[in-house]
Every structure is written in C-alpha cells, then in structure tokens.
Backbone as a ProteinNet text record, in pm:
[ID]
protein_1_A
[PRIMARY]
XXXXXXXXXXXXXXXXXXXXXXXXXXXXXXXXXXXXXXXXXXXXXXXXXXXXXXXXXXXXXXXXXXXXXXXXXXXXXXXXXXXXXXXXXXXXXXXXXXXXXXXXXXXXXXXXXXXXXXXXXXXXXXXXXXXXXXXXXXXXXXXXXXXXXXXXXXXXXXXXXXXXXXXXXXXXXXXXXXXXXXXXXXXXXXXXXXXXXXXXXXXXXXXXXXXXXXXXXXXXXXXXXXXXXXXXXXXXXXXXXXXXXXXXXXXXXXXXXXXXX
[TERTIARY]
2023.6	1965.9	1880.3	1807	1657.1	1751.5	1684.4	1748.4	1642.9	1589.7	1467.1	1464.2	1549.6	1547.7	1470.2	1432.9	1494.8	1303.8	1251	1135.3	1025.1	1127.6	1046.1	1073	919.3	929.8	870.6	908.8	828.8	687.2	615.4	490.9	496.3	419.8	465.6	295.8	275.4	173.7	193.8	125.4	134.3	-4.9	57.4	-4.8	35.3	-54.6	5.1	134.9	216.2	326.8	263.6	351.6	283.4	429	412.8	493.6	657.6	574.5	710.4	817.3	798	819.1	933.2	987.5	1063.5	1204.5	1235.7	1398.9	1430.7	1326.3	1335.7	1325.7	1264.3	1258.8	1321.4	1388.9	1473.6	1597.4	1664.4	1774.7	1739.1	1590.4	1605.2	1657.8	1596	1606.5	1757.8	1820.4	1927.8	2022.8	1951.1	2057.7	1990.3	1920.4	1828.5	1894.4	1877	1879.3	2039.4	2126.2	2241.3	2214.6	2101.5	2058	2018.9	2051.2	1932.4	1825.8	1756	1618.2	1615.5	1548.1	1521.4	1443.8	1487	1413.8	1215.1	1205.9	1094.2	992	1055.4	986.8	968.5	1024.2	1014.3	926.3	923.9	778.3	628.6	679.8	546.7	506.9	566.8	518.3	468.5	548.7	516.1	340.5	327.8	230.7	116	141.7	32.9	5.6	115.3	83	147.5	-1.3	28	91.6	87.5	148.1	73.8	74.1	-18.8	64.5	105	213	171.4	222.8	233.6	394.1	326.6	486.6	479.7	573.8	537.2	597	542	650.3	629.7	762.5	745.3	691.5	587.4	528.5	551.6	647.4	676.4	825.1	876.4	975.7	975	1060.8	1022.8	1055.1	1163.8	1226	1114.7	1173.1	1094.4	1087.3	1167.2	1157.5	1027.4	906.7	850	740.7	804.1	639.6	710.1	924	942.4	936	919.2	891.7	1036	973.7	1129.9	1072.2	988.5	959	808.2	848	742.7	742.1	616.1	567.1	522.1	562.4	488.6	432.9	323.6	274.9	175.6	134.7	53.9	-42.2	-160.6	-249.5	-251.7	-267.5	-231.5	-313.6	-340.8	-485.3	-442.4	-519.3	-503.6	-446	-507.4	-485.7	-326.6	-276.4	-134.5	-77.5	-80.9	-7.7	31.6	184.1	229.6	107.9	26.5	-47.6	-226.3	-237.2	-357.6	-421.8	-340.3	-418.9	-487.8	-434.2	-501.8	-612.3	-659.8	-800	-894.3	-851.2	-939.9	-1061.1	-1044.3	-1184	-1355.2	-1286.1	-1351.7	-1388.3	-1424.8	-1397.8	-1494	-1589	-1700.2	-1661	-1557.8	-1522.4	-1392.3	-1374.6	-1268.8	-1173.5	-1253	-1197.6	-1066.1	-1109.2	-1026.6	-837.5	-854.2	-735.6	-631.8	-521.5	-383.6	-329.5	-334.7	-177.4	-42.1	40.6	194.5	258.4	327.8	422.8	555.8	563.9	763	859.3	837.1	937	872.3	943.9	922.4	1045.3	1067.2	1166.1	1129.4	1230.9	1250.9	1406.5	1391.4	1503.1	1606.8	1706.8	1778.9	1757.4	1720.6	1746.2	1587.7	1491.1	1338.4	1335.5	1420.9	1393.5	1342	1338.9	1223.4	1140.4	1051.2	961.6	812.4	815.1	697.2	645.2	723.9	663.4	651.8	728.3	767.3	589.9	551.1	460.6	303.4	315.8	247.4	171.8	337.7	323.7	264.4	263.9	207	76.4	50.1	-88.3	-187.2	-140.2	-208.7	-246.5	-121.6	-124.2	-291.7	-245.9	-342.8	-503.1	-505.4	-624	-663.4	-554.6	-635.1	-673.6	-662.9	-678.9	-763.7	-860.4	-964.7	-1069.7	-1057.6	-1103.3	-1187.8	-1118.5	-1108.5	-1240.1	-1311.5	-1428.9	-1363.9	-1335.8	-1272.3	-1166.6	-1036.7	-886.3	-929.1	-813.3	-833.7	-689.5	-600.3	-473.7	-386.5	-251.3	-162.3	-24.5	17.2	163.9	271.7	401.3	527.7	635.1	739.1	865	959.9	1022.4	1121	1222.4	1401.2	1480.7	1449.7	1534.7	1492.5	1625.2	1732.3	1809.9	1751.3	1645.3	1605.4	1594	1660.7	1598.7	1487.3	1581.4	1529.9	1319	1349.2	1222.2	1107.1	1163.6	1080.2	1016.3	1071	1029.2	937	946.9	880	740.9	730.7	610.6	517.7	585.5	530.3	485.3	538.4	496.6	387.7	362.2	253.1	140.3	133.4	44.4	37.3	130.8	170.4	117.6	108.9	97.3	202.3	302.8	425	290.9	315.3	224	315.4	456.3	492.9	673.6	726.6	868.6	856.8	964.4	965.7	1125.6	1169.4	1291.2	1377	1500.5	1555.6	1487	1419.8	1337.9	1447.6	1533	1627.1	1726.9	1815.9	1923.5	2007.1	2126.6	2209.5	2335.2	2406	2581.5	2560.8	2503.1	2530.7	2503	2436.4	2374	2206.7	2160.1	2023.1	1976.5	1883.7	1827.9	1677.4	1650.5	1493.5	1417.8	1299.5	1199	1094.6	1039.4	918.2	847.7	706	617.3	493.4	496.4	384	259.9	191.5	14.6	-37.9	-121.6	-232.9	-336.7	-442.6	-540.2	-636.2	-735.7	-836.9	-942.9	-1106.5	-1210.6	-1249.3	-1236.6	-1257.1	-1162.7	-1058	-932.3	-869.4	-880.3	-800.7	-697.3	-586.7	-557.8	-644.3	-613.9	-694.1	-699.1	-807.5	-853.6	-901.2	-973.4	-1049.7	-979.9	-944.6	-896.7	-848.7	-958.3	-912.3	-789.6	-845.2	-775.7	-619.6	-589.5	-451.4	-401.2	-445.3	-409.4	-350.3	-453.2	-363.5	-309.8	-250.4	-174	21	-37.9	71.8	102.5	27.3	88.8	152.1	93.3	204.1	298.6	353.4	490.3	561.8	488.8	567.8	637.4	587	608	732.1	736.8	830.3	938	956.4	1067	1106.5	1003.7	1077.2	1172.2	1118.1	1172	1291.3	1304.1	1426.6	1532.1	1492.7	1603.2	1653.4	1566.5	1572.1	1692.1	1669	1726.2	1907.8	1866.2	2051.9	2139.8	2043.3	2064.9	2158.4	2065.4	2123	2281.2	2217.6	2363.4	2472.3	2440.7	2597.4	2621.7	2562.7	2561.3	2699.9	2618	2677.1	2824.2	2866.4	3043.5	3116.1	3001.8	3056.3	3082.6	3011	3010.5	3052.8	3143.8	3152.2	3122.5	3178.1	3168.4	3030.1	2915.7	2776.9	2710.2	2794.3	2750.4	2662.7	2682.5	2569.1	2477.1	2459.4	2365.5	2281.3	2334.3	2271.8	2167.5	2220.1	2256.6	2090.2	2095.9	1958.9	1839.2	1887.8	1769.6	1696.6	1857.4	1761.9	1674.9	1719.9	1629.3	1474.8	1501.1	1355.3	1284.4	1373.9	1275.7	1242	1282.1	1246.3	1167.6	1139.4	1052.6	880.5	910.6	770.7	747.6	794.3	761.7	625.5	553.5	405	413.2	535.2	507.9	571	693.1	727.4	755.8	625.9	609.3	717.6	756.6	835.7	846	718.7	706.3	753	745.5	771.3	939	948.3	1130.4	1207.3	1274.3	1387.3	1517.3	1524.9	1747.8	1789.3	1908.1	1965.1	2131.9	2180.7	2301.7	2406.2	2527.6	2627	2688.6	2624.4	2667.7	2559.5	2436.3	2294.3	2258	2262	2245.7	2149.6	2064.5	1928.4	1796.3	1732.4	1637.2	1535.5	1391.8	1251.7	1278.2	1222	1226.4	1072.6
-1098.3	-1145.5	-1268.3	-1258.1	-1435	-1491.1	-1625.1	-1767.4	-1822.1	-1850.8	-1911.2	-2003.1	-2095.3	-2218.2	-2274.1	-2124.3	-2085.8	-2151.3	-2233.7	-2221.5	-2090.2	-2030.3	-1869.6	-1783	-1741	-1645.9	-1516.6	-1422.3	-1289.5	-1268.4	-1179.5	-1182	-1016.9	-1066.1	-934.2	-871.6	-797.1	-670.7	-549.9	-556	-493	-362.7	-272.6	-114.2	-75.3	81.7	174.1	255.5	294.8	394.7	510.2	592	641	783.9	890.1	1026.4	972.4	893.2	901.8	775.1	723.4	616	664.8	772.9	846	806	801.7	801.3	618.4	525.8	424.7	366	409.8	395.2	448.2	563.8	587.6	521.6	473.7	358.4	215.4	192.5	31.6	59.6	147.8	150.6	166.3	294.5	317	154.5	83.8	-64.4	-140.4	-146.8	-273.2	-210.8	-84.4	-71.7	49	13	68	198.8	249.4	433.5	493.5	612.6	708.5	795.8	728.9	825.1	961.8	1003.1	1146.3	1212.4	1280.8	1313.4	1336.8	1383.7	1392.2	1279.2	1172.3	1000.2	997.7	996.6	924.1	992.9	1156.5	1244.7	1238.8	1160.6	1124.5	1005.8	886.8	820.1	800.9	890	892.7	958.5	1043.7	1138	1112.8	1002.3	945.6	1034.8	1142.1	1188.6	1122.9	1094.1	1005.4	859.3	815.9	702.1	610	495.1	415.7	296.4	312.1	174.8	133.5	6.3	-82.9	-81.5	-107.4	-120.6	-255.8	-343.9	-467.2	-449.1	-480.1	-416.6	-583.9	-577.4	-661.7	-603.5	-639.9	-613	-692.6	-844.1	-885.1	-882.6	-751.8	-664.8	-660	-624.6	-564.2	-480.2	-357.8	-265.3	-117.6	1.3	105.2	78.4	-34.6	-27.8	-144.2	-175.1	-291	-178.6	-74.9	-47.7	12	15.2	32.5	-49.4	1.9	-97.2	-149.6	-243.4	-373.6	-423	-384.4	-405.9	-344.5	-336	-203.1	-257.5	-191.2	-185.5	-49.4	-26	135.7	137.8	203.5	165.6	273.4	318.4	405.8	364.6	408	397.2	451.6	405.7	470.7	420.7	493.3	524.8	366.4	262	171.4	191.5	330.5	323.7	445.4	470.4	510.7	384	283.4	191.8	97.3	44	-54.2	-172.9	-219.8	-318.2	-263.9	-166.7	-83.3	-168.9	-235	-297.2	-431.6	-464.6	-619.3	-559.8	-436.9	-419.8	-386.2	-376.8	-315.5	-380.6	-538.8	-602.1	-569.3	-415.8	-396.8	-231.4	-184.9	-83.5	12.8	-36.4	37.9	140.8	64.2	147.3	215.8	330.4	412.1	474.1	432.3	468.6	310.1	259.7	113.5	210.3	129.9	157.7	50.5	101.7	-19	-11.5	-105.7	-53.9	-82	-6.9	-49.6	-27.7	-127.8	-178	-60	4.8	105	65.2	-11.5	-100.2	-161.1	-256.6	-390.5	-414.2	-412.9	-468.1	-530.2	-577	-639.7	-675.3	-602.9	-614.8	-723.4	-786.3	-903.1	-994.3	-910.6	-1041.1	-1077.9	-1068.6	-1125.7	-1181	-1194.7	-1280.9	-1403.8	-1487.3	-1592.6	-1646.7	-1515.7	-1503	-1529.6	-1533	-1449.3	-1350.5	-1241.1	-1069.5	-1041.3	-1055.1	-996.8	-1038.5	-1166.3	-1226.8	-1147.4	-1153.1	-1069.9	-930.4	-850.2	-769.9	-719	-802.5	-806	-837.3	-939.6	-994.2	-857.8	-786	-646.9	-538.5	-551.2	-478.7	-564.9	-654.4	-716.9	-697.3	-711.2	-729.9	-519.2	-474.2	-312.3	-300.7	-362.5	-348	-394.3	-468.9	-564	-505.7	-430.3	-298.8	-196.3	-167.1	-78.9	-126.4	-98.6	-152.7	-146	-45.2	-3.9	-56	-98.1	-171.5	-308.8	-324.2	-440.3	-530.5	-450.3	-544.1	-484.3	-548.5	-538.6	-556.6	-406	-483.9	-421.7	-500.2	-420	-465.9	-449.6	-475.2	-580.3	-662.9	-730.1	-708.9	-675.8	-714.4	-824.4	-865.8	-980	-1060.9	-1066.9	-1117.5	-1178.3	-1041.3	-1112.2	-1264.6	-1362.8	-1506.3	-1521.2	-1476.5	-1512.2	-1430	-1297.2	-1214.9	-1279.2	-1280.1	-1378.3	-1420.4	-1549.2	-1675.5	-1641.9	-1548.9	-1491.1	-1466.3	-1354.4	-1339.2	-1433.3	-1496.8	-1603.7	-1719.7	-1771.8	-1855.5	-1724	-1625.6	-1510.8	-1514	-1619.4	-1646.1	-1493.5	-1468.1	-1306.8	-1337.3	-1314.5	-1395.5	-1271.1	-1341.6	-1284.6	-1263.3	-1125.3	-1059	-1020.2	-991.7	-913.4	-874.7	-928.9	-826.4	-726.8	-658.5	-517.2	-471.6	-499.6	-486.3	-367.1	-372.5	-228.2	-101.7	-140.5	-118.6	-14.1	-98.6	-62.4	-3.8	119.4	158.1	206.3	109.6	93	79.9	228.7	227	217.1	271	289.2	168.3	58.3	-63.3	-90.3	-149.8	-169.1	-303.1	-333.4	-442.1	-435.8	-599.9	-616.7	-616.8	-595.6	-644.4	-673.8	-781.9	-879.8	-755.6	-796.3	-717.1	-848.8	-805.5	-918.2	-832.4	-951.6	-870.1	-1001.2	-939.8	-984.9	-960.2	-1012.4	-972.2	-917.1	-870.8	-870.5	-769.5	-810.9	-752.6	-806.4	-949.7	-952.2	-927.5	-836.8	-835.9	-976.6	-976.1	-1049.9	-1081.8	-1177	-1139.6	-1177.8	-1130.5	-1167	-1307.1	-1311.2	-1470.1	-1505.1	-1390.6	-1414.8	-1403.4	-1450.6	-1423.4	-1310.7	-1199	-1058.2	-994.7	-1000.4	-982.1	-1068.4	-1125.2	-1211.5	-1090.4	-1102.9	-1060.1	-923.7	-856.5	-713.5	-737.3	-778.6	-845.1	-893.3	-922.6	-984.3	-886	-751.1	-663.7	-564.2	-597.4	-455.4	-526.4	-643.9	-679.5	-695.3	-691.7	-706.7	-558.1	-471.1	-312.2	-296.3	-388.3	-365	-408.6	-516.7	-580	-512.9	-457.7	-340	-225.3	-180.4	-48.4	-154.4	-229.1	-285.3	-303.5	-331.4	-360.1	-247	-86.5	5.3	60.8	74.8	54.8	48	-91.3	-177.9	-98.4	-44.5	-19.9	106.7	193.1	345.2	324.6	229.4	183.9	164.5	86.2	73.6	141.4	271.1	392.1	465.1	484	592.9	514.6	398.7	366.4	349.3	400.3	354.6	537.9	602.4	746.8	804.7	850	892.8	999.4	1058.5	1237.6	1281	1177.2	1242.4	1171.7	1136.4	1024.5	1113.1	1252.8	1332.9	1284.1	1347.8	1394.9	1272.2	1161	1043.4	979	1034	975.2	1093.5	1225.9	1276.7	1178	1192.1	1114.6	997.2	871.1	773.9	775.2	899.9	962.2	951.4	1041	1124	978.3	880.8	742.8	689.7	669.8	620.8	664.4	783.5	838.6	828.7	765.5	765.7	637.7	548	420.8	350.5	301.5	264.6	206.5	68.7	-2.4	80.4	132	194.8	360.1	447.5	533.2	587.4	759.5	795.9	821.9	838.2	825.6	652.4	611.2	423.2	367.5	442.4	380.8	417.6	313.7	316.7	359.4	492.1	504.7	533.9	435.9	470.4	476.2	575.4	606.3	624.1	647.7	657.2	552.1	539.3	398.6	317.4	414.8	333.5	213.1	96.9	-41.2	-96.2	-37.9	-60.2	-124	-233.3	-211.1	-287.4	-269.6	-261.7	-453	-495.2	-636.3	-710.8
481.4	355.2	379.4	325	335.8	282.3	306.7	250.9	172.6	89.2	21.9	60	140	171.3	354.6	360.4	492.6	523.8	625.1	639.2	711	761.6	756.5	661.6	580.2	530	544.5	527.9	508.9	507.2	590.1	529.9	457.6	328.5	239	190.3	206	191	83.2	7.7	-146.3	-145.5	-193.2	-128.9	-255.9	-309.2	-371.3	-276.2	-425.9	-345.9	-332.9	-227.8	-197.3	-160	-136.6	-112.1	-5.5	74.1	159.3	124.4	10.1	-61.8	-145.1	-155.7	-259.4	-272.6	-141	-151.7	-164.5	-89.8	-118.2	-219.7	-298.2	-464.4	-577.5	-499.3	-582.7	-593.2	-439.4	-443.9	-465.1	-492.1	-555	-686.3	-799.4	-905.3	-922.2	-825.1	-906.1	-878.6	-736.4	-704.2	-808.1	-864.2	-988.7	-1136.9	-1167.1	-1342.4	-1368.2	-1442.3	-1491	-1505.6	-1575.9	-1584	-1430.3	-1459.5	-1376.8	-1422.8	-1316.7	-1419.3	-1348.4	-1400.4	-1354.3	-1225.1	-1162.4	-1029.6	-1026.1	-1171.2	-1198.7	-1257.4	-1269.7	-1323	-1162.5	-1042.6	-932	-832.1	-901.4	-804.7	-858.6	-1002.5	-1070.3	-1033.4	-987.1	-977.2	-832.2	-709.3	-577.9	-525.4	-616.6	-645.8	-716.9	-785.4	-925.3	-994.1	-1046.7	-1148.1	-1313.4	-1326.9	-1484.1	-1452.3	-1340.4	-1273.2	-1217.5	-1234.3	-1124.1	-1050.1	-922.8	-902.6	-812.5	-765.8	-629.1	-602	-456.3	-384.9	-292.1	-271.6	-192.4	-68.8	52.7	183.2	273.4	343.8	409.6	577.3	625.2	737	882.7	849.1	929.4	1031.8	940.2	1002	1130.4	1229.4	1372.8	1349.8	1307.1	1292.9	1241.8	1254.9	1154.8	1007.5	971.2	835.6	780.7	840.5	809	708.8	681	585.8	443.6	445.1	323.7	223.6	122.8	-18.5	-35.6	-79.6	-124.7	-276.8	-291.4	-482.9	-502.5	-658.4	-683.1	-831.5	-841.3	-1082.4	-1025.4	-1161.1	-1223.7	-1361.9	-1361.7	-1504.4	-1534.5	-1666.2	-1715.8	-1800.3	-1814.2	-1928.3	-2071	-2128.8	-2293.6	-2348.7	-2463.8	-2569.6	-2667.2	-2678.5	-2762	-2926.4	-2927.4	-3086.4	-3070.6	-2966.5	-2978.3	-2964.9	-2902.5	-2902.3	-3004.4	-2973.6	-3117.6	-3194.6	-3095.3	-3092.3	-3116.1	-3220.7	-3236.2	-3335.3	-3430.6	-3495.6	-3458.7	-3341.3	-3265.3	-3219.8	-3238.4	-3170.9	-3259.7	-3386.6	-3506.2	-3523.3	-3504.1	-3492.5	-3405.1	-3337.9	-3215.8	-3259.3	-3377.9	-3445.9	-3372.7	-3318.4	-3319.6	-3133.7	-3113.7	-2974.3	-3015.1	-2984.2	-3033.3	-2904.9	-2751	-2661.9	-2580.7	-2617.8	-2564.1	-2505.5	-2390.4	-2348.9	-2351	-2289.8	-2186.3	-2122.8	-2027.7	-1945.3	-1981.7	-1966	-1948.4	-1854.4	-1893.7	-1731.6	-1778.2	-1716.7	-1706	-1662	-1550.1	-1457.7	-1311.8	-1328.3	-1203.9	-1188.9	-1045.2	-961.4	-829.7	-758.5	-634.7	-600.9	-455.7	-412	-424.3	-417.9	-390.7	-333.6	-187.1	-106.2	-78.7	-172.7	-151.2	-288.9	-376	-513.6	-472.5	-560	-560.9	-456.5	-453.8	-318.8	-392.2	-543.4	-523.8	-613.4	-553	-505.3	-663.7	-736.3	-841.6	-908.4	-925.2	-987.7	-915.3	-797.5	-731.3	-780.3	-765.4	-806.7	-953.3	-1060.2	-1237.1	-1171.7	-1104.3	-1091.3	-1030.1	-978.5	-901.8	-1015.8	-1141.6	-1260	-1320.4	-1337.1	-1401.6	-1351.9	-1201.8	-1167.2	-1184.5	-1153.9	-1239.6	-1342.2	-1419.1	-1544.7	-1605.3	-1527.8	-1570.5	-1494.4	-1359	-1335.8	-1404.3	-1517.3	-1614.1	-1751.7	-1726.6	-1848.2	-1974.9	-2039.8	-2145.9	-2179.2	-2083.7	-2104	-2180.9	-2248.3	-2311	-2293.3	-2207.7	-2181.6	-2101.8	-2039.4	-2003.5	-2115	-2135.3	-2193.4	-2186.5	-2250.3	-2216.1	-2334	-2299.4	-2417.9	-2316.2	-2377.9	-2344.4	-2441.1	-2426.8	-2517.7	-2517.8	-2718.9	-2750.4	-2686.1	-2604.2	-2559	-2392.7	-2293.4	-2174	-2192.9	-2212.2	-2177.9	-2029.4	-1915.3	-1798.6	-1779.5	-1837.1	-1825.5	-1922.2	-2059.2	-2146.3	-2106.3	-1982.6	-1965	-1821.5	-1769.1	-1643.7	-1716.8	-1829.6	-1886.7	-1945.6	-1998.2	-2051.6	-1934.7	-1850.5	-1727.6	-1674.5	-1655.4	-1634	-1739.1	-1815.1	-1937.4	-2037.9	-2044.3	-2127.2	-2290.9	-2389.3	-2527.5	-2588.1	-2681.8	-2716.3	-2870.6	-2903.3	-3021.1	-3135.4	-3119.4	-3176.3	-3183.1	-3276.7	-3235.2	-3291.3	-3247.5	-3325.8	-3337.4	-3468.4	-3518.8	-3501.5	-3417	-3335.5	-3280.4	-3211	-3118.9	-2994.5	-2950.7	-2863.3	-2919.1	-2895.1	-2914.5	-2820.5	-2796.8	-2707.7	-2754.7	-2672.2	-2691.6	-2870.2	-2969.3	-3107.2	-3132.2	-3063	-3160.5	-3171.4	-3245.3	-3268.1	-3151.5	-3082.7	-3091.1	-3068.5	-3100	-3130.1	-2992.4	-2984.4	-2864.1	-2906.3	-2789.9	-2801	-2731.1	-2797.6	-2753	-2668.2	-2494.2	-2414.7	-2458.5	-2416	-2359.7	-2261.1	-2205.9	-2104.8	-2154.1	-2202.1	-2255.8	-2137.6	-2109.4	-2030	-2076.4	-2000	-2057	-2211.5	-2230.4	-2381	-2496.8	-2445.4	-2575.6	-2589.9	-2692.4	-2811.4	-2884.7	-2928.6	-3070	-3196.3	-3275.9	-3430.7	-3445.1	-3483	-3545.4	-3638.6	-3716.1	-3854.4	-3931.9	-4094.8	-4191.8	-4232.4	-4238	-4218.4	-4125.4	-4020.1	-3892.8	-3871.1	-3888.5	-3936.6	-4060	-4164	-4290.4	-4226.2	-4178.8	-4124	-4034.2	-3950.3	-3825.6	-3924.3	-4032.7	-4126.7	-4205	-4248.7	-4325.3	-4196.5	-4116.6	-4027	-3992.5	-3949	-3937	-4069.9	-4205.9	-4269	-4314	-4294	-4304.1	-4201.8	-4114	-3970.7	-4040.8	-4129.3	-4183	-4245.5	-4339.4	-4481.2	-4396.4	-4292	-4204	-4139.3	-4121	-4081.5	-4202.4	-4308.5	-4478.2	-4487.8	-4443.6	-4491	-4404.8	-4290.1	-4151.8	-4190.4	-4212.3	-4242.4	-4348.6	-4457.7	-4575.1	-4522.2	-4484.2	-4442.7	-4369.5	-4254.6	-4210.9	-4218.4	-4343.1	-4440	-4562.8	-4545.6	-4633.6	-4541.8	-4405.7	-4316.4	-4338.5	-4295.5	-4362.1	-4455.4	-4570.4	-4704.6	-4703	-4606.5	-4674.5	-4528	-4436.2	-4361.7	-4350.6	-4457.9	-4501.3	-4466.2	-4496.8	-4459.9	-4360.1	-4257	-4119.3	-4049.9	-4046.6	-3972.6	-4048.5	-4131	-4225.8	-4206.6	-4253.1	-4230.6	-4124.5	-4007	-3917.4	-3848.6	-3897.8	-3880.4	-3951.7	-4013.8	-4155.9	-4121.8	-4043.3	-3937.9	-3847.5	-3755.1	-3661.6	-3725.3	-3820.4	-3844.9	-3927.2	-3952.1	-4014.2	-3895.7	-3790.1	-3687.2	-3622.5	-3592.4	-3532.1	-3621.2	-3745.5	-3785.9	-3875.2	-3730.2	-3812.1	-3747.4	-3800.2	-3772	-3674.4	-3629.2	-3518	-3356.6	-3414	-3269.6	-3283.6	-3223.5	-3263.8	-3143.7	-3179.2	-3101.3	-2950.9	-2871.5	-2752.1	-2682.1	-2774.2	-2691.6	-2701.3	-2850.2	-2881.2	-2744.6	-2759.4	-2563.3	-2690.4	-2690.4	-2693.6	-2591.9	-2561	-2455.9	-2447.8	-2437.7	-2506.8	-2396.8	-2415.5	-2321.5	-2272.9	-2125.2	-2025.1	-1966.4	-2091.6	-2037.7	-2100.6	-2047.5	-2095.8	-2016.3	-1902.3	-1866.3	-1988.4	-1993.9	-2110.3	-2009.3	-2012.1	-1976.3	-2037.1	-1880.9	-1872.9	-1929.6
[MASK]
+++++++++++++++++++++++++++++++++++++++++++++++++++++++++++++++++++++++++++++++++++++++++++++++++++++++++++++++++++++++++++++++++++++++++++++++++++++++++++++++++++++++++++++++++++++++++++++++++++++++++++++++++++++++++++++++++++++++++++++++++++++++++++++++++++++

C-alpha cells in the first residue's frame, strides 16, 4: 500500500479503457460500490458502447501489472433537453441540439487515494467536454448526505444548481440529491429576470411533487389494505415528474446502498 507521506510517488498515466480492462474494473467497482452492476454496464463501457471513460494506470510499476487501471470515470452524453437541468439552457433557444456529459461513476483504488487521480480523472471529463462544440456541461448527482463528495465537487469548481427531492430510493426510504455542473463552451446558469423566474417555478413544482410524495406516504399506513395499489400509483408519479425523469431516478432496493458520488 503507498504512504502519501511517503516522498516517492507513483507516476500515473490516464488512457481510455479499453477491452482488456474488464476484469480489472469489474473488481474495483465491485471493491468501491455495495451493488453489482451488471455484466453488460462493464462490456459497454470496455467497448465504448454508449460509454466514454478513462482509466488512470500507474506506469511506474516494475511488475506486469504497470498498465492495469487503479481508477477510472465513466460517463455518457445526453440530449440537454432530456436532462433534469433543460431549463438552465432555455436562454439558448435557438439551438435545440446542446448536449452533456454525465459522470456514472468515479473511483480509485485505496491505496492511491489522496494522490490526485480522482481530480485528474473529472479534469479529463471536463477537458472532453469542452471538446464538444455543442456540450454545454459536465454533470452528476450527489446524495444529499455525501458530505465528503459534495465538498470534492465543489473544490472542482462544480456549481450546485439544484436539489431534487427523493431522488434516491434506498432499502424503502426516500432521499434528496444535489444536482453539480461544470459549465463549459459558454453554458450558463440563468441570470436574467426571466430566466431565474423559470429556474424558480421548476423547483417549486419539485416541492409540490415532494408534499404530494409524503402525502401518499402516509396514506399507504393509514390504509394498508391498499399499500399495493398505492404503492403502483407512486411509481407511475414518479416516473413522470419534470425534474427526475425515469431514465435518471437511482432505486436501489434490497442490500443496494451504493449512491452516485
């Protein structure tokens, strides 16, 4: 294991992943996040299908192992106006193609934490993305409990845009997430009078879907008898709520207590 203290350090070299990258990435994740993902998230992302990642390797290895990855981001592009944050671009009406990236997951091994790599690694996100004529940002979700990640994004000059009220569903409970961005290429948040004003009616719509939310909630124990029934009905409100449309909501049920840092 490194010593951070240690005056030699690593020299570390940051690459796309790449095919033979598979099995090593599949045991950071399963040693970094409580879930397992699926065999098919980890051939998509080896493959770049629908995937775009970095992997960070240490090269000053002597061993065969100086070219496996020891931390990695994965991230995809998505249509601005699918995303939670569609209306921070409305000021920009006249382009209808504007993209984003999102981050899926970032890790790093243990024993290379406060190296670095991790910051590195966003900064590589970032500099793709500015790449991109059309992109107008970098973003992702934090639970609203991460203290430590918060404060990573934010020291990453991230601009916190947004919560979004039970967002997360974990083990049968609700919680909230911050929504980051990176701006780049000219994106923005709102600044004009207008632009605020709608910025303030869609979170306030987020609140109403949250009253509404609680309400049902303490229906389903006042009424057990119709806890299914109910309990569809939340579904199908959730799935068509303006800020977190159904492709983005994280449920994660069982023994999955993993949530996107």
């Amino acid at each position: 294991m490194l010593d951070p203290r240690s005056e030699i350090y690593p020299t570390i070299e940051y690459r796309p992943i790449q095919p033979s990258d598979l099995e090593a990435l599949e045991k950071i994740h399963l040693a970094l996040f409580p879930i397992r993902y699926e065999r098919e998230f980890f051939l998509n992302v080896v493959n770049g299908h629908g995937i775009v990642s970095w992997g960070a390797v240490d090269i000053s290895r002597s061993d065969e192992r100086r070219d496996e990855i020891i931390g990695f981001v994965t991230t995809r592009m998505i249509a601005a106006k699918d995303s939670e944050i569609e209306d921070l671009f409305r000021y920009n009406s006249s382009r209808k193609d504007l993209t984003l990236v999102y981050i899926l997951t970032l890790g790093v091994v243990d024993s290379y934490r406060n190296l670095g790599i991790a910051s590195s690694l966003v900064q590589e996100v970032i500099k793709y993305a500015a790449s991109i004529s059309n992109c107008r940002g970098v973003y992702l979700h934090v639970i609203s409990y991460n203290q430590p990640a918060i404060s990573f994004y934010k020291k990453m000059l991230f601009k916190l845009v947004r919560r979004l009220p039970m967002f997360y569903y974990i083990r049968g409970q609700h919680y909230d997430s911050y929504l980051f961005v990176y701006y780049v290429n000219g994106g923005r948040s709102p600044c004009s009078p207008l632009e605020i004003v709608t910025s303030f009616v869609v979170d306030f719509r987020a609140f109403l879907k949250m009253l509404v939310a609680k309400f049902w909630t303490k229906e389903d124990h006042c009424n057990p008898r119709w806890a299914r029934c109910k309990e569809s009905t939340t579904r199908c409100k959730e799935s068509t709520t303006l800020l977190a449309p159904q492709n983005n909501k994280r449920i994660i049920s069982g023994d999955d207590t993993r949530c996107h840092v």
